PDB file of C-alpha atoms in Angstrom:
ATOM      1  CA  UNK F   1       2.881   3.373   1.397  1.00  0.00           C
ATOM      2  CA  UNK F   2       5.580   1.372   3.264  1.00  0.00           C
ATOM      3  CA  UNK F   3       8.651  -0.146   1.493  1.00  0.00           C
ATOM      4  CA  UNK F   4       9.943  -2.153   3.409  1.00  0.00           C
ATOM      5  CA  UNK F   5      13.887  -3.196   3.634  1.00  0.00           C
ATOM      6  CA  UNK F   6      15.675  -5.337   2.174  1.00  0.00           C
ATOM      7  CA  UNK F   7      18.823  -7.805   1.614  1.00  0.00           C
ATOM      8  CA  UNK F   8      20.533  -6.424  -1.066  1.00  0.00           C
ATOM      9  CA  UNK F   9      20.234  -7.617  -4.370  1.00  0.00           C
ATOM     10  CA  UNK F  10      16.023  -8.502  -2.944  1.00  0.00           C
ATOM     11  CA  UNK F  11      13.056  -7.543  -3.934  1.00  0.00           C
ATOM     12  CA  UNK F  12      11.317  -4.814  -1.298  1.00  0.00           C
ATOM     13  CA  UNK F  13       8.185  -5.692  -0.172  1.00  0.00           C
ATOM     14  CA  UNK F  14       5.561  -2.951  -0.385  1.00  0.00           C
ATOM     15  CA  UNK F  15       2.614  -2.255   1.882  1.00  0.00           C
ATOM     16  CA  UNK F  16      -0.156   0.166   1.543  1.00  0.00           C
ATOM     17  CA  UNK F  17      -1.042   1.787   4.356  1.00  0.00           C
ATOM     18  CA  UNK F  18      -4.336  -0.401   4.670  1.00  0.00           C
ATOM     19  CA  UNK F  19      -2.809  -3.825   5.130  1.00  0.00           C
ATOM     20  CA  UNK F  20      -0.415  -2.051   7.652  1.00  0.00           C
ATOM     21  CA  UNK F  21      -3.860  -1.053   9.567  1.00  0.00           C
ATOM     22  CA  UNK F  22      -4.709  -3.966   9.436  1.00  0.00           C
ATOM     23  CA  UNK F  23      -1.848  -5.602  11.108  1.00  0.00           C
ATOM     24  CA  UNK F  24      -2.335  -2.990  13.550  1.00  0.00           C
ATOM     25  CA  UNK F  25      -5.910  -3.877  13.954  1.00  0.00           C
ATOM     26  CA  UNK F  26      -5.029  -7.720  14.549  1.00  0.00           C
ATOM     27  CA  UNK F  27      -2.915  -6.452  17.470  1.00  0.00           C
ATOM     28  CA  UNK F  28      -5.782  -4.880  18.853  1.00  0.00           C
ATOM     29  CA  UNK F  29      -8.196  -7.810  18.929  1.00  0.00           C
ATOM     30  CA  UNK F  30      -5.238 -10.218  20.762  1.00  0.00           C
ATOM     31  CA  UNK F  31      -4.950  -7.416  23.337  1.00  0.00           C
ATOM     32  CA  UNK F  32      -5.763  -8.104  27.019  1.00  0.00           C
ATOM     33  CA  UNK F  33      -4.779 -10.530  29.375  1.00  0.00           C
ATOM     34  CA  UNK F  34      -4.592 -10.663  33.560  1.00  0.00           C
ATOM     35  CA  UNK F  35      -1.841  -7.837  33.423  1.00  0.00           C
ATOM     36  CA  UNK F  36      -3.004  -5.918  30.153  1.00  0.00           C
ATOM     37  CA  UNK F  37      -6.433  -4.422  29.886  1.00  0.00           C
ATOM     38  CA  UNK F  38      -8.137  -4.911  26.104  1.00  0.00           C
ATOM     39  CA  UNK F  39      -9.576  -2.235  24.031  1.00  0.00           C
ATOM     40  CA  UNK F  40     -13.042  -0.772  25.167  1.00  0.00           C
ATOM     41  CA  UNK F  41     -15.291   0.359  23.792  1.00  0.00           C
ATOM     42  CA  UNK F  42     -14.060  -2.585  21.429  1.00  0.00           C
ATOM     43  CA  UNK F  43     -16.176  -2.027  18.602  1.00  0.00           C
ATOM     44  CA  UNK F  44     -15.278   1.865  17.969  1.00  0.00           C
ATOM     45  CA  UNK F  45     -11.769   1.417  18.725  1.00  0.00           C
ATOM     46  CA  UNK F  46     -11.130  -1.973  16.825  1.00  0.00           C
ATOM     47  CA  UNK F  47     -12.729   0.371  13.837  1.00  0.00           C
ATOM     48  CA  UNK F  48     -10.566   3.165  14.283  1.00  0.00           C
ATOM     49  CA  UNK F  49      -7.236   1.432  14.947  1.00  0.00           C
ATOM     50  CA  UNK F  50      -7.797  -0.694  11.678  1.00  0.00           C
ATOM     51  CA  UNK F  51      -8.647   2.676   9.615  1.00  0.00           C
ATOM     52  CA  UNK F  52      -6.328   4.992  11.379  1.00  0.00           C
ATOM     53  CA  UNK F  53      -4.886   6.273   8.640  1.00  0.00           C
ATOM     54  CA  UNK F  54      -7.394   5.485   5.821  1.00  0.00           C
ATOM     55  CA  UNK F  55      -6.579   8.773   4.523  1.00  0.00           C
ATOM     56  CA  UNK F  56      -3.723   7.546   2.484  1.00  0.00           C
ATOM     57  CA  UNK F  57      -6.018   5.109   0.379  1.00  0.00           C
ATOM     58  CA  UNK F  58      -6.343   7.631  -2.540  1.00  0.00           C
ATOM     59  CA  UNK F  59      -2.308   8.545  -2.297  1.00  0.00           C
ATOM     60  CA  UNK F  60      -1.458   4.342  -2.140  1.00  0.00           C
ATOM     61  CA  UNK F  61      -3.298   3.873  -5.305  1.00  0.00           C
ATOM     62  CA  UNK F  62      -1.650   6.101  -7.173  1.00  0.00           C
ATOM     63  CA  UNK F  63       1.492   4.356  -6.463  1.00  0.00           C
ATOM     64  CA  UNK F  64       3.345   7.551  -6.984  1.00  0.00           C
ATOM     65  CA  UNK F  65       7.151   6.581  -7.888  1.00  0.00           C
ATOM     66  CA  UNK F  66      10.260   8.264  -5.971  1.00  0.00           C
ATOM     67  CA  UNK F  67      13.133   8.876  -8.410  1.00  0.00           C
ATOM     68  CA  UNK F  68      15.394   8.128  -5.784  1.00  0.00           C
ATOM     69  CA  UNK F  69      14.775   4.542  -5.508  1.00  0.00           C
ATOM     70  CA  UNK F  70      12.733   3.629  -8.251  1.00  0.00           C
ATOM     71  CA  UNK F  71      10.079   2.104  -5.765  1.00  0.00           C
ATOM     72  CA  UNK F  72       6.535   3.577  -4.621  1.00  0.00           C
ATOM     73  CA  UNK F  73       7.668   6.600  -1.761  1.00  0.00           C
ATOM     74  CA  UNK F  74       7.657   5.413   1.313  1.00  0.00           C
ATOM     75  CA  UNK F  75       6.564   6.821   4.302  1.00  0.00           C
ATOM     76  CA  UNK F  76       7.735  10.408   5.071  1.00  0.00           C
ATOM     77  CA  UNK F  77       9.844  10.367   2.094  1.00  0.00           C
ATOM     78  CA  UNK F  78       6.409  11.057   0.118  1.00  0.00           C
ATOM     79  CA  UNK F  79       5.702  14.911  -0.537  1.00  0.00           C
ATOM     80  CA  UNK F  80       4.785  16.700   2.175  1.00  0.00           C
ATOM     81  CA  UNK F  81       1.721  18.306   0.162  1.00  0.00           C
ATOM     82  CA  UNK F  82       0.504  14.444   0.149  1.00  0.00           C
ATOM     83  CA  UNK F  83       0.672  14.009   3.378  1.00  0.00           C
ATOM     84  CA  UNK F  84      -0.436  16.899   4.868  1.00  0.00           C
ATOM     85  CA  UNK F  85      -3.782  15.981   3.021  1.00  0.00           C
ATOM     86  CA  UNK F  86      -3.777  12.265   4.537  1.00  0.00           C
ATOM     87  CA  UNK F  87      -3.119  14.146   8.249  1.00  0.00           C
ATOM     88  CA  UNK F  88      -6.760  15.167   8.320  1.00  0.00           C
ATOM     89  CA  UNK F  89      -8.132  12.835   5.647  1.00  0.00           C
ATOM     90  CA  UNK F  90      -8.210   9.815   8.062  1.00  0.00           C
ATOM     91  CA  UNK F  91      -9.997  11.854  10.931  1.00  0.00           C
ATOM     92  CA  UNK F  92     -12.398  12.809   8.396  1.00  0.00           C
ATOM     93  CA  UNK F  93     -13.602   9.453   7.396  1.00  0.00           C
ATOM     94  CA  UNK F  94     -13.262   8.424  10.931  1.00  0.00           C
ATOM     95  CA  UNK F  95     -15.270  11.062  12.022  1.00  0.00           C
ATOM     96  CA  UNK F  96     -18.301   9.607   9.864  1.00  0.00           C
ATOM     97  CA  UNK F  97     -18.245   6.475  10.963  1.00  0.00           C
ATOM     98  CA  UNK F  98     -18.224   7.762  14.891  1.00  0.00           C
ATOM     99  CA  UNK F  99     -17.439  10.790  16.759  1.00  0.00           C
ATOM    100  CA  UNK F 100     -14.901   8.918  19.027  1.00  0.00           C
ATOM    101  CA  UNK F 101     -13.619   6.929  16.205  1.00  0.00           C
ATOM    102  CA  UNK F 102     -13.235  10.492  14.464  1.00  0.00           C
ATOM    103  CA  UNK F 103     -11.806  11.928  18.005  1.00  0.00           C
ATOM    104  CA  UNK F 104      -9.342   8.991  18.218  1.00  0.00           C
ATOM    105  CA  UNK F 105      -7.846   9.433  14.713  1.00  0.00           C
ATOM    106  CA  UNK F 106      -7.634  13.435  15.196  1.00  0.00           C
ATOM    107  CA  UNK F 107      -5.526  11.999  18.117  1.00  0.00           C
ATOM    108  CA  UNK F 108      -3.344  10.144  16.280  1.00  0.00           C
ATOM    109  CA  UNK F 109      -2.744  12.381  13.362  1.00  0.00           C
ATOM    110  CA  UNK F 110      -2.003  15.406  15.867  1.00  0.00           C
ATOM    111  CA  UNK F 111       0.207  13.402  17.845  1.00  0.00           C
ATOM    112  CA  UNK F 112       1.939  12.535  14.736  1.00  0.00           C
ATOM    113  CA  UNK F 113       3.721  16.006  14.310  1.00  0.00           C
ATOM    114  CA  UNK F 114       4.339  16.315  18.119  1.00  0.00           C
ATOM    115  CA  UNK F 115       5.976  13.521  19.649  1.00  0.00           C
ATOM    116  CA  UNK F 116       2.534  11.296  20.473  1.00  0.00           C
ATOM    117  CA  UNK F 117       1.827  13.769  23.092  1.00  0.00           C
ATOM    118  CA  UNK F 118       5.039  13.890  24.495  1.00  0.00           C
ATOM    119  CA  UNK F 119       5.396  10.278  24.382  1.00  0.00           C
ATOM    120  CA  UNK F 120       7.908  10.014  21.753  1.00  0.00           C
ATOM    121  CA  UNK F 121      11.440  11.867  20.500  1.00  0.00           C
ATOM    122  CA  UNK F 122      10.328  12.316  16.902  1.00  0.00           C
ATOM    123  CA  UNK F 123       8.289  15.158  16.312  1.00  0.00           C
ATOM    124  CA  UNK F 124       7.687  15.752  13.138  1.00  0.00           C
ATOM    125  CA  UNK F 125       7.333  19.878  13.374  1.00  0.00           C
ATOM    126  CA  UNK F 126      10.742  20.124  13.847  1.00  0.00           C
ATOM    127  CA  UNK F 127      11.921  18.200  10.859  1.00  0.00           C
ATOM    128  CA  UNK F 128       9.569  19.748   8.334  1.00  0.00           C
ATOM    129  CA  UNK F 129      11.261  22.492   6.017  1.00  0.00           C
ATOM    130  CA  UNK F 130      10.338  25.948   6.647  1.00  0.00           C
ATOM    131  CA  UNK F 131       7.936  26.541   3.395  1.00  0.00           C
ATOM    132  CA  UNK F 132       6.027  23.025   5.131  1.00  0.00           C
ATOM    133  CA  UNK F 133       5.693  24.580   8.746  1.00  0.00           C
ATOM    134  CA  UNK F 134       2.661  26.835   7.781  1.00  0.00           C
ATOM    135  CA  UNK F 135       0.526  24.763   6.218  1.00  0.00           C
ATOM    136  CA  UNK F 136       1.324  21.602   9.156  1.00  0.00           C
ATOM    137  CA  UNK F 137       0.505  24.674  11.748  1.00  0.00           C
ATOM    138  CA  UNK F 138      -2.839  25.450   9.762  1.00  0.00           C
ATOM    139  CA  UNK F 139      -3.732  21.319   9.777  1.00  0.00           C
ATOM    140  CA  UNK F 140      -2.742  21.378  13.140  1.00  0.00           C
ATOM    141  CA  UNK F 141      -5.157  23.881  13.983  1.00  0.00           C
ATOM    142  CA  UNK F 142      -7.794  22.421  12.344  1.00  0.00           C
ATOM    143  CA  UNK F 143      -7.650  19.332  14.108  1.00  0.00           C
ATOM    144  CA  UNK F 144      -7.615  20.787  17.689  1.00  0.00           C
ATOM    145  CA  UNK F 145     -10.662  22.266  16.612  1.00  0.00           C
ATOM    146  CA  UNK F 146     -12.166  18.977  15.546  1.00  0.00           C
ATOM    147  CA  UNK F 147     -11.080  17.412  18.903  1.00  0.00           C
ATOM    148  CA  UNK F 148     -13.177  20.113  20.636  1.00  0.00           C
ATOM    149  CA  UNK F 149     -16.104  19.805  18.756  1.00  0.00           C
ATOM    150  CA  UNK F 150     -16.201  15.919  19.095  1.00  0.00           C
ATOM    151  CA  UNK F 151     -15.250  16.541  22.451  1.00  0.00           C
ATOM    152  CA  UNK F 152     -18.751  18.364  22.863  1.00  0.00           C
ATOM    153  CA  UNK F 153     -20.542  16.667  20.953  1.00  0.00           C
ATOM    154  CA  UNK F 154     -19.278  13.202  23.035  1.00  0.00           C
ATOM    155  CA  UNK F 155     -20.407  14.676  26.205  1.00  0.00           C
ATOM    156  CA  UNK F 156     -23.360  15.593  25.457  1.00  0.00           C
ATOM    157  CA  UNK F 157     -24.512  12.110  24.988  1.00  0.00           C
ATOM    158  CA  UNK F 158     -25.188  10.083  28.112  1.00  0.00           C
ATOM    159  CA  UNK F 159     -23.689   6.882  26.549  1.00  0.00           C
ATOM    160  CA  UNK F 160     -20.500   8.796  25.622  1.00  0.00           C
ATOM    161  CA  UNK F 161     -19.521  11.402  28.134  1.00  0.00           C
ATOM    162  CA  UNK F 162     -17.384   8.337  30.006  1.00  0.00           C
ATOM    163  CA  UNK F 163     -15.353   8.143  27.261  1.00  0.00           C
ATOM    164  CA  UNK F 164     -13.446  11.471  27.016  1.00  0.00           C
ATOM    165  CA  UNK F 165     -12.288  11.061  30.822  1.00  0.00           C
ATOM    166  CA  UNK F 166      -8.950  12.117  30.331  1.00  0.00           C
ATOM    167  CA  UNK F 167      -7.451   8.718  31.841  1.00  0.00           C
ATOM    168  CA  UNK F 168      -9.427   6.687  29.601  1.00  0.00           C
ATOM    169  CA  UNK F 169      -9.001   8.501  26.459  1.00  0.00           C
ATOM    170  CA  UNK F 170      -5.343   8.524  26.930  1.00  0.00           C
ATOM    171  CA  UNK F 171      -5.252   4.557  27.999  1.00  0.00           C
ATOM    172  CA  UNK F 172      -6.839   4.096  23.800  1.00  0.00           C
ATOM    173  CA  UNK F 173      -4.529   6.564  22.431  1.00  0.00           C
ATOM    174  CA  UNK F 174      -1.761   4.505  23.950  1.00  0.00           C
ATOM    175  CA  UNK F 175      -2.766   1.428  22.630  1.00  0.00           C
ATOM    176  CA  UNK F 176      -3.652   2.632  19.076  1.00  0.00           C
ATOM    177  CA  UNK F 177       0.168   4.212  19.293  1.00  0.00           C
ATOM    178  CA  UNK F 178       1.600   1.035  20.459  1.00  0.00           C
ATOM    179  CA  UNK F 179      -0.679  -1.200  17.489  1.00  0.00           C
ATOM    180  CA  UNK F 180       0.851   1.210  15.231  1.00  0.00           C
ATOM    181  CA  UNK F 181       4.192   1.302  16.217  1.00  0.00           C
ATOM    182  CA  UNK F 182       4.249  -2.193  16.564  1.00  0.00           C
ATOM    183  CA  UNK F 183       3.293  -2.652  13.138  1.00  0.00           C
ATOM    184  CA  UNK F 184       5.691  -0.500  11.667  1.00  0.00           C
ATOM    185  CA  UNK F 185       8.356  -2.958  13.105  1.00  0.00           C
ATOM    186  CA  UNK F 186       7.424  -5.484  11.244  1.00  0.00           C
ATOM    187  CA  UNK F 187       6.242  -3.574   8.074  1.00  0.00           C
ATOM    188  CA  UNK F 188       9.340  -1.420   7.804  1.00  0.00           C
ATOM    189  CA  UNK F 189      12.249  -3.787   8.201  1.00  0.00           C
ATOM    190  CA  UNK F 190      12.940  -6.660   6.531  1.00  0.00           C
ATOM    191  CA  UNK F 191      13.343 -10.366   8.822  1.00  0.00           C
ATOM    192  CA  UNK F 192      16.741 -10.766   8.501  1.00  0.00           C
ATOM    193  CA  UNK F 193      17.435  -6.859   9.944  1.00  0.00           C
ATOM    194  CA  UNK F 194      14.790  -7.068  13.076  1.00  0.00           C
ATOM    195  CA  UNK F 195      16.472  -6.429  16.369  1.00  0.00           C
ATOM    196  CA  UNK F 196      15.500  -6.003  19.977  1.00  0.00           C
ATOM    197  CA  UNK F 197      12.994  -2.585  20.333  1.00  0.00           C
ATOM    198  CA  UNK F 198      11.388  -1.344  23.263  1.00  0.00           C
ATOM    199  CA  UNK F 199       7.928   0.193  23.545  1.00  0.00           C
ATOM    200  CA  UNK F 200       7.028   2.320  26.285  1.00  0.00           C
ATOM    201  CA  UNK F 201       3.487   4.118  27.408  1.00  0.00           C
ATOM    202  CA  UNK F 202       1.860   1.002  27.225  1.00  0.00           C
ATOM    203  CA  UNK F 203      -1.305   1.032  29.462  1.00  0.00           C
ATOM    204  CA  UNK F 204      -1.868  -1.984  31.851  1.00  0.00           C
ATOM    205  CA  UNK F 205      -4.906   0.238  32.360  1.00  0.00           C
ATOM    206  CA  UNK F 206      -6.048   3.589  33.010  1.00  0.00           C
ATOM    207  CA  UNK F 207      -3.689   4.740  35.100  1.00  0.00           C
ATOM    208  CA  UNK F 208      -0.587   2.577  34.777  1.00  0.00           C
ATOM    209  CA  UNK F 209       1.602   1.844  31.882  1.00  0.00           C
ATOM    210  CA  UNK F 210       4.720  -0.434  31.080  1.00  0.00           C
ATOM    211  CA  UNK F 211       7.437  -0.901  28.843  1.00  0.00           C
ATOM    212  CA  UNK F 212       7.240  -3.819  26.035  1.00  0.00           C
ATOM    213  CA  UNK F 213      10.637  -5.260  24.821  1.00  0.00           C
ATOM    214  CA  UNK F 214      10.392  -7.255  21.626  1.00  0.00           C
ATOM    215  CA  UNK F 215      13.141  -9.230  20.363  1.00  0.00           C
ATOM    216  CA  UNK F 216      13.560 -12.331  17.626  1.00  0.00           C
ATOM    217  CA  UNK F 217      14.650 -16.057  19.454  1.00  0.00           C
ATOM    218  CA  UNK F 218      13.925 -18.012  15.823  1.00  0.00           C
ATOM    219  CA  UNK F 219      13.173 -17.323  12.262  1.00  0.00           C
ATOM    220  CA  UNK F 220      10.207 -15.625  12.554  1.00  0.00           C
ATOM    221  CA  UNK F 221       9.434 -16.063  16.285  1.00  0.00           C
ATOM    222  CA  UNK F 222       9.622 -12.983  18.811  1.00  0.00           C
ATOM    223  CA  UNK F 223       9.268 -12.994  22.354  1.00  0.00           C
ATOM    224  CA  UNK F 224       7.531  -9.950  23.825  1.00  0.00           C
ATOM    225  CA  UNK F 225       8.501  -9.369  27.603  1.00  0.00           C
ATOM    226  CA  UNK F 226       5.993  -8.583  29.127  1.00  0.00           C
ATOM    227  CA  UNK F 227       3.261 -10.329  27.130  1.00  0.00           C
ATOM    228  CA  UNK F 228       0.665  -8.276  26.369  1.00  0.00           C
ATOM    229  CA  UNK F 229      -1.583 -10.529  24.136  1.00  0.00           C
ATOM    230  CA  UNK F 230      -4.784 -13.003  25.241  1.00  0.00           C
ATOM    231  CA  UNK F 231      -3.239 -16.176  24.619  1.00  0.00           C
ATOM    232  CA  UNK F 232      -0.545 -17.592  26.494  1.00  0.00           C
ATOM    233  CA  UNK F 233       0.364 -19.879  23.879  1.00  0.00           C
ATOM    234  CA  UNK F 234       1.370 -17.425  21.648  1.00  0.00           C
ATOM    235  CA  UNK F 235       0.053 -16.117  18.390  1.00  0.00           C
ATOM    236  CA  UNK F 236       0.860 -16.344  14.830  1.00  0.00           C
ATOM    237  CA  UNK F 237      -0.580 -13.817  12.250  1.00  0.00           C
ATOM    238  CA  UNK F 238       0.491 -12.263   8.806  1.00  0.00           C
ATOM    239  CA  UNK F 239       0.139  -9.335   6.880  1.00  0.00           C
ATOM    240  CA  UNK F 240       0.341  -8.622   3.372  1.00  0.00           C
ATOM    241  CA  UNK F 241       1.996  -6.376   0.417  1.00  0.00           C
ATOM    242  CA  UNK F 242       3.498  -7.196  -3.319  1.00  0.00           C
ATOM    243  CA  UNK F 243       7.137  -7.681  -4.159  1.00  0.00           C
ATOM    244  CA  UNK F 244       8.346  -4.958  -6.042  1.00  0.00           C
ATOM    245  CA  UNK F 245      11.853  -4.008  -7.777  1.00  0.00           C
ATOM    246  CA  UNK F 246      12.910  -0.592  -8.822  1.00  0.00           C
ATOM    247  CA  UNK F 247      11.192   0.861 -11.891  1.00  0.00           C
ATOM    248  CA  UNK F 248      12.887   2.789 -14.210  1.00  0.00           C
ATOM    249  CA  UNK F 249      12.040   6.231 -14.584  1.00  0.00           C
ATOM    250  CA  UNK F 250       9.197   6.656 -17.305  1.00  0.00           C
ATOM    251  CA  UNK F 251       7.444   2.992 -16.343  1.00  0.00           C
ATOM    252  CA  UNK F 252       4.345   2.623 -14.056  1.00  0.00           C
ATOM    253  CA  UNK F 253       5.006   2.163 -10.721  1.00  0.00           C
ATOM    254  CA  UNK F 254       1.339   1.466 -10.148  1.00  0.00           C
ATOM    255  CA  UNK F 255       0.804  -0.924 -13.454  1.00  0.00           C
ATOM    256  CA  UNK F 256       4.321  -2.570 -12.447  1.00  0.00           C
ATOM    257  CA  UNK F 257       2.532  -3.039  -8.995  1.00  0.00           C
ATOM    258  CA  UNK F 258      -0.388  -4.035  -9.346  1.00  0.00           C
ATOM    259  CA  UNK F 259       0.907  -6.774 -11.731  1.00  0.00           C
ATOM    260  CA  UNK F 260       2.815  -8.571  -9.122  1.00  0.00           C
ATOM    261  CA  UNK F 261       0.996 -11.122  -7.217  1.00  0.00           C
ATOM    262  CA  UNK F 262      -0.051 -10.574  -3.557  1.00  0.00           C
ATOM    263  CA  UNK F 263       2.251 -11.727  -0.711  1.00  0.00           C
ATOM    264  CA  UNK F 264       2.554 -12.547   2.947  1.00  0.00           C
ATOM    265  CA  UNK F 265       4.575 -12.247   6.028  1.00  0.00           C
ATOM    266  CA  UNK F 266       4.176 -14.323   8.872  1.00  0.00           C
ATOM    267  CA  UNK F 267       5.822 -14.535  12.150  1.00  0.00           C
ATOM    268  CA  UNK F 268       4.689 -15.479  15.786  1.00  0.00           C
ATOM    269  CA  UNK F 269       5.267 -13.717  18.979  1.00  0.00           C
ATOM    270  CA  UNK F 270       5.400 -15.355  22.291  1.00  0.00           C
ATOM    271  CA  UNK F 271       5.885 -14.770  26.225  1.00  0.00           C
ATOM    272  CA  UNK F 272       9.243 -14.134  27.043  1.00  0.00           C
ATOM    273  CA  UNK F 273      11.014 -17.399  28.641  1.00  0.00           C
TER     274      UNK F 273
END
């Protein structure tokens, strides 16, 4: 789950990790315009960027409560033994629907613990306590070996092999990373505490990339420079979670949760002036 900030004395607004894949997957079909390439194949990546980490749907309903805060655990502050078991949960289920769907969410959940592929300062590896290392390493390992059998199994099929060019496959991990990434600005923070944020490694197409800079200009309005969405109007969209105040130890997090109504965030983003 996300919890996201908040103003003190407020309420925190809590996301499961499905309606933040789903913000990420709304990204993904506003994607493309003269300078930006979209998503393609569309279908199998608009399905795995909107279920990249599906893996945590067991661990959100549960709802688990962190003692420290009296709020669902957010993020990495969950136990690493739960998320370890998300890490290859979501290439799993990917993996059924597609073998590039379940390639694309290895990926992600690889890149994870090492910097997105070198396209990122936080690696996870080196912040995990020593007791966690081994069984990350042995996840890890699994998942390259997934990547290589989907690899095969891609090429081996006419209507496929195009897809793990390295260029190509690279260009969709980008995006997914930037739809994520993207998403956790809005998830994670609360309006009042967005600021500017840069996003680099986004493709323009296969083999050239550029830097995003988002910042606010109104109450929920953000100006994206450059603009990598279709319409040059601007878009508005929303995502969703349930207000939620610290429970006290012994109470249900999840009953306390699932009690309070569903909610929504909106904002638009538009071409820098």
């Amino acid at each position: 789950m996300i919890v996201q900030s908040a103003a003190e004395g407020a309420d925190h607004f809590v996301i499961t990790m499905d309606q933040h894949t789903a913000l990420s997957g709304l990204f993904a079909e506003h994607f493309g315009n003269n300078q930006f390439e979209p998503v393609e194949p569309r279908a199998l990546m608009l399905h795995v960027i909107k279920y990249h980490d599906i893996g945590w749907r067991e661990l959100d309903a549960l709802a688990l409560r962190d003692p420290a805060t009296g709020l669902p655990y957010n993020l990495v502050k969950t136990p690493f033994s739960k998320i370890v078991e998300t890490s290859s949960a979501s290439p799993d289920t990917n993996s059924a629907h597609h073998p590039y769907c379940g390639l694309m969410s290895s990926m992600h959940s690889w890149g994870l613990y090492n910097g997105r592929y070198g396209m990122s300062d936080k690696v996870l590896l080196d912040s995990l306590a020593d007791e966690n290392r081994a069984i990350a390493d042995a996840m890890l390992e699994g998942e390259v070996e997934r990547q290589e059998r989907l690899r095969t199994e891609l090429e081996s099929d006419t209507d496929t092999a195009y897809l793990i060019e390295e260029s190509r496959l690279f260009q969709n991990y980008k995006q997914l990373q930037f739809f994520d990434t993207l998403a956790l600005y809005f998830n994670c923070v609360h309006e009042g505490a967005r600021g500017e944020a840069s996003y680099s490694h986004i493709p323009l197409n296969a083999s050239e990339d550029a830097e995003v800079t988002i910042r606010p200009v109104d109450p929920g309005v953000y100006a994206l420079d450059p603009y990598p969405f279709d319409d040059a109007e601007g878009i508005e969209l929303s995502f969703s979670g349930r207000y939620l105040s610290p429970v006290a130890q012994g109470d249900d997090v999840r009953n306390e949760l699932e009690r309070a109504p569903v909610a929504t965030q909106t904002f638009t983003l538009l071409a820098a002036a």
